[in-house]
Coordinates of C-alpha atoms in Angstrom, one line a residue:
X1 CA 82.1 94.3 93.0
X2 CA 83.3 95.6 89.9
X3 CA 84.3 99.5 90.4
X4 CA 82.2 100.7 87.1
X5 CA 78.8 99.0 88.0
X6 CA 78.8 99.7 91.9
X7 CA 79.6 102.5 93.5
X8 CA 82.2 105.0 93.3
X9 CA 85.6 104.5 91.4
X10 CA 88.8 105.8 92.9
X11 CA 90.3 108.5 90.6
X12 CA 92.9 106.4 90.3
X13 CA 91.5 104.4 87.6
X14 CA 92.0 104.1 84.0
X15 CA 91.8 108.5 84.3
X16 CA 95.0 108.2 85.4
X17 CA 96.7 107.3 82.2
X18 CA 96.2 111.1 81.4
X19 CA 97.4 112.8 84.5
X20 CA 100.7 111.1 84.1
X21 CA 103.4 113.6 83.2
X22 CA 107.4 113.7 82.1
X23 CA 108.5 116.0 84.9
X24 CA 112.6 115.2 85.7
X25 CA 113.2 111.7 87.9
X26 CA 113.5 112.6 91.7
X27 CA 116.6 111.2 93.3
X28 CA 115.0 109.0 95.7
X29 CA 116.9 108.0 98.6
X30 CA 118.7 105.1 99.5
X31 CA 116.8 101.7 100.7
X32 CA 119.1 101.9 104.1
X33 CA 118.5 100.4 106.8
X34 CA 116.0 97.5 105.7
X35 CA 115.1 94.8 108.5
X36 CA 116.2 91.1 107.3
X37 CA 114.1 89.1 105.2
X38 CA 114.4 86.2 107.5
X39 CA 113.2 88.8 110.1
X40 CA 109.5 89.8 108.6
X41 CA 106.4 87.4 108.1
X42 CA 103.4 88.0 105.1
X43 CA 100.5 87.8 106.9
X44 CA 97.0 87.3 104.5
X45 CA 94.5 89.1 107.3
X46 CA 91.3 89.1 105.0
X47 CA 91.7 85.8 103.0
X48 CA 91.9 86.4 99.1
X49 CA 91.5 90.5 99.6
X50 CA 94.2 92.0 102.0
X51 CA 97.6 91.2 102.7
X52 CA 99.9 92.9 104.9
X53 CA 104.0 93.0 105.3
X54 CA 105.2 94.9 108.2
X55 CA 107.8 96.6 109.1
X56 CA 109.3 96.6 105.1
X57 CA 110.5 99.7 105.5
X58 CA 112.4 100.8 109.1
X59 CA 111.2 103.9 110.9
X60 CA 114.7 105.3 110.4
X61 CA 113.9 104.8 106.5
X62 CA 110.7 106.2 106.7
X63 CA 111.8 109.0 108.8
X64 CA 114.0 110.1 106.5
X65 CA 111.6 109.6 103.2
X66 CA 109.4 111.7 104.5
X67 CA 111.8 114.3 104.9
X68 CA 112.6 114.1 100.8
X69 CA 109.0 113.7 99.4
X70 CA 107.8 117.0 101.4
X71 CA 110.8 118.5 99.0
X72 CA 108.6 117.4 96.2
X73 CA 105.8 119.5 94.2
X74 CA 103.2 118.1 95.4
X75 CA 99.2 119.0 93.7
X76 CA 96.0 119.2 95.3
X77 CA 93.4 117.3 93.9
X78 CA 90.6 119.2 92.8
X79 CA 88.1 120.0 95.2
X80 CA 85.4 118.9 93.1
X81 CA 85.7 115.3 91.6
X82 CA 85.0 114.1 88.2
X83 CA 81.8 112.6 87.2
X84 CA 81.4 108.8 89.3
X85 CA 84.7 109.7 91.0
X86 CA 85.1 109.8 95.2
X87 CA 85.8 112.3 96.8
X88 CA 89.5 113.1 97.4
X89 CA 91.1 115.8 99.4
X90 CA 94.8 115.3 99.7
X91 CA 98.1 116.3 97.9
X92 CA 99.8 113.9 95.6
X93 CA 103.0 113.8 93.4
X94 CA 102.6 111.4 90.4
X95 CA 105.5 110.0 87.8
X96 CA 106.4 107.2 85.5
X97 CA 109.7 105.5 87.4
X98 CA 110.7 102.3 85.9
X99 CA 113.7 102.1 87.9
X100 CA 112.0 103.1 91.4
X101 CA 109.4 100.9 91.3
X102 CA 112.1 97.8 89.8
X103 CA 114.0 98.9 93.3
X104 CA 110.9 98.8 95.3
X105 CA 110.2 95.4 93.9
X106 CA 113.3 93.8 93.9
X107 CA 115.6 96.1 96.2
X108 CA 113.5 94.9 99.3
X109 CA 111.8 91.9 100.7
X110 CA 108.3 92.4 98.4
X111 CA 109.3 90.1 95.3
X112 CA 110.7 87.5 97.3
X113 CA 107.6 86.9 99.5
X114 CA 105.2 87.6 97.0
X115 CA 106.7 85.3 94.7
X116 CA 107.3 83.0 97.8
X117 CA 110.6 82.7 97.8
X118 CA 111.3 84.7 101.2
X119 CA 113.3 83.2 104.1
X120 CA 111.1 84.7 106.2
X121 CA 107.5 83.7 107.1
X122 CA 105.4 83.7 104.0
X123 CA 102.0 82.5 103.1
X124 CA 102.5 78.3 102.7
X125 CA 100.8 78.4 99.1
X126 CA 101.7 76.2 96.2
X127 CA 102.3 77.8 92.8
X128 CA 98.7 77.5 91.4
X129 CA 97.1 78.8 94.7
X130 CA 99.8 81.7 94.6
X131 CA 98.7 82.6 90.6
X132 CA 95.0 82.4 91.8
X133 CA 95.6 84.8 94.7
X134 CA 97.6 87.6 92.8
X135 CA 95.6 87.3 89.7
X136 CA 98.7 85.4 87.5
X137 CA 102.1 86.0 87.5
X138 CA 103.6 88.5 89.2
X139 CA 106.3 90.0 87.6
X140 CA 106.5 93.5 89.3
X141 CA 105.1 96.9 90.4
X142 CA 103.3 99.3 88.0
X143 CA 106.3 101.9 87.2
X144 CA 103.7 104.7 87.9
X145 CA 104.3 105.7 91.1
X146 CA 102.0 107.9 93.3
X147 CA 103.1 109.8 96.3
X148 CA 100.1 110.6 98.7
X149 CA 100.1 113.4 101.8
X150 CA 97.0 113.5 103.5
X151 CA 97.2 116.2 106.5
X152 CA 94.8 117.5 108.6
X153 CA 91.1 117.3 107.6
X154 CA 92.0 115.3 104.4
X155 CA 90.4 111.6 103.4
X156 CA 89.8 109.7 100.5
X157 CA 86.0 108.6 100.7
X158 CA 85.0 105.3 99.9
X159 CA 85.8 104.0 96.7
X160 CA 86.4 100.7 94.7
X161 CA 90.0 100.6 92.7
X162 CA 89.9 100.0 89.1
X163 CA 92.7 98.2 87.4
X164 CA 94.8 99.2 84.7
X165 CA 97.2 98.1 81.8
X166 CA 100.7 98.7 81.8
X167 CA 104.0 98.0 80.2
X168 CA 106.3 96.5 82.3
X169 CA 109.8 97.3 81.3
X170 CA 112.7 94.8 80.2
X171 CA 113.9 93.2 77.4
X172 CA 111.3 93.2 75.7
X173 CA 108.7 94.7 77.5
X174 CA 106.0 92.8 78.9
X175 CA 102.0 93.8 78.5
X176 CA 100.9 93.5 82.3
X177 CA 97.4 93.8 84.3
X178 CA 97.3 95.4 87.8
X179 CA 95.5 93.3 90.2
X180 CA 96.6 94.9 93.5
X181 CA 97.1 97.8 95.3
X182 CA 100.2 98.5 97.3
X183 CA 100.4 101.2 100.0
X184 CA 103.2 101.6 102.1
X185 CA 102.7 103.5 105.1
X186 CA 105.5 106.1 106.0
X187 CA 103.8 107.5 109.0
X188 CA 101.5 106.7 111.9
X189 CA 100.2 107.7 115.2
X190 CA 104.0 106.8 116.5
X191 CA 105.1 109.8 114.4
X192 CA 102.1 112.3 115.4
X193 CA 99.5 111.1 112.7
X194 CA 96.0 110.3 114.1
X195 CA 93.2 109.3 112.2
X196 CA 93.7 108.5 108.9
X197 CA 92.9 104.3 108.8
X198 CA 92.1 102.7 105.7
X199 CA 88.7 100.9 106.6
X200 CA 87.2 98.0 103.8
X201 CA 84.0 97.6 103.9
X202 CA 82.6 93.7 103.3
X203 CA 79.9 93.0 101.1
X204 CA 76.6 92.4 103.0
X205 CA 74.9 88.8 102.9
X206 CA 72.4 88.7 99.6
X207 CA 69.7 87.5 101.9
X208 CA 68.7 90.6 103.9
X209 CA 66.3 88.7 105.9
X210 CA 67.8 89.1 109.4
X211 CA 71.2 89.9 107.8
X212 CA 73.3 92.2 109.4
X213 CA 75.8 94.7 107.6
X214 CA 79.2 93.2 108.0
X215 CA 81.5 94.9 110.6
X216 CA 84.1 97.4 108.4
X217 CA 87.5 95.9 108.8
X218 CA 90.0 98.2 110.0
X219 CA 93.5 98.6 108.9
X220 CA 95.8 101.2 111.4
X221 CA 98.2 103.0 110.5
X222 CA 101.7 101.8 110.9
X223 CA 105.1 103.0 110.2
X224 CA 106.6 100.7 107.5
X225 CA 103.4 98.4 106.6
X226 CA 103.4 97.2 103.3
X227 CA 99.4 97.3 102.7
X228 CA 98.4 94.8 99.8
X229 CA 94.6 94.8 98.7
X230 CA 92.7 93.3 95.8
X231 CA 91.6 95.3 93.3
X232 CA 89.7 95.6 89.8
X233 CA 86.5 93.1 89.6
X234 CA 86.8 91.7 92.9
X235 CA 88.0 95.2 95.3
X236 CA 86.2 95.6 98.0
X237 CA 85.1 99.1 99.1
X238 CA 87.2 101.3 101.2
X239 CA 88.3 104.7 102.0
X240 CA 90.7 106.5 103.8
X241 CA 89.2 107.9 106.7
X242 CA 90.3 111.7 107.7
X243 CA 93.5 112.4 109.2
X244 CA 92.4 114.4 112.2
X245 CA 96.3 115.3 113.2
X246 CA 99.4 115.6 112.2
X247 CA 100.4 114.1 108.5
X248 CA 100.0 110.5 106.8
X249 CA 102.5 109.9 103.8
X250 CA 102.0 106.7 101.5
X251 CA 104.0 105.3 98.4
X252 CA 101.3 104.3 95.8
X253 CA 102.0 101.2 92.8
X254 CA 100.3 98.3 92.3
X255 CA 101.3 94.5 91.5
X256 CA 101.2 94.0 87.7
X257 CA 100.6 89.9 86.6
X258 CA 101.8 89.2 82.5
X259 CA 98.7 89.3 80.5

């Protein structure tokens, strides 16, 4: 389902390059408290397209991230989208942040059970089956970094997500392909949000005789979920469904495989 033949593309596609800006690094807080590795479990819950890890941030850490991004200068999005764009009404805050996104990576358990080295409870994948799921090597998040606040009334209709090419930082720096999404979850209806699930919708079967449209598949809200979904060629369309109370806060990168 390729996001520039079918459908709507998310505006955060290759449009995004432009919107990036040089505004001054936040001092993001500290990773504390984080759960043990040994303690969390990878769970693939649509094979080959969406991949959750709970619980890799603690409420306590969420809690008090929430409480620094709503410090930020955050920006509607324009009430009316570009051209093939979906419709978007939320505020976000956007910036370039090698270092954050080498601490999200690295500082928690995400590298280690995506690269499937975790001590906890990972998917049981050799190395050629974990290449073909990611997309290739994965050798860290996109250092753009997106900050979402949807409150009241606000949703993200559905959409496919494009994928981009980056530069991943280091010596040297390596030319890298996003292949997934990642959306971590800083609120849910534990902390007063309700509404605001991110719903996939599967492709219907190609002989429409007698074929019914797949059931959506339904991921909740929850405080601390690593979201992982597949993007680019193969994403599958979704959309963030309205937040009918309270607030839903998200971290935004993607996984980036060497090209």
């Amino acid at each position: 389902m390729p996001p520039k033949t079918k459908g709507k593309s998310a505006a955060s596609s290759k449009a995004k390059v432009s919107l990036r800006t040089t505004q001054q690094t936040p001092n993001w807080p500290a990773f504390t408290p984080l759960i043990p590795e040994s303690d969390l479990s990878l769970r693939e819950v649509l094979p080959g397209q969406i991949v959750t890890l709970p619980n890799l941030f603690t409420a306590t850490l969420c809690k008090n991230y929430v409480s620094f991004l709503s410090t930020l200068s955050l920006t509607t999005t324009p009430g009316k989208p570009k051209k093939g764009d979906a419709v978007r009404v939320n505020d976000r805050y956007q910036i370039d942040d090698p270092a954050f996104a080498e601490r999200l990576w690295s500082g928690t358990a995400l590298k280690n059970f995506v690269t499937g080295h975790a001590s906890g409870h990972g998917l049981d994948l050799s190395d050629e089956q974990r290449k073909e799921l990611w997309g290739g090597e994965v050798i860290g998040l996109n250092p753009n970094i997106r900050i979402y606040r949807y409150s009241k009334g606000q949703f993200f209709d559905q959409h496919y997500d494009d994928f981009n090419n980056v530069i991943v930082p280091g010596t040297p720096p390596t030319p890298a392909r996003t292949t997934w999404t990642l959306l971590l979850y800083l609120t849910s209806p534990a902390t007063g949000c309700i509404g605001g699930e991110t719903v996939f919708y599967p492709d219907p079967p190609k002989k429409k005789s007698r074929a019914h449209q797949p059931e959506p598949f339904i991921v909740d809200l929850e405080v601390g979920l690593a979201l992982l979904h597949k993007h680019g060629a193969d994403c599958m369309l979704h959309e963030g469904r309205e937040v009918l109370q309270g607030e839903k806060w998200v971290i935004r990168s993607d996984l980036c495989v060497k090209r």
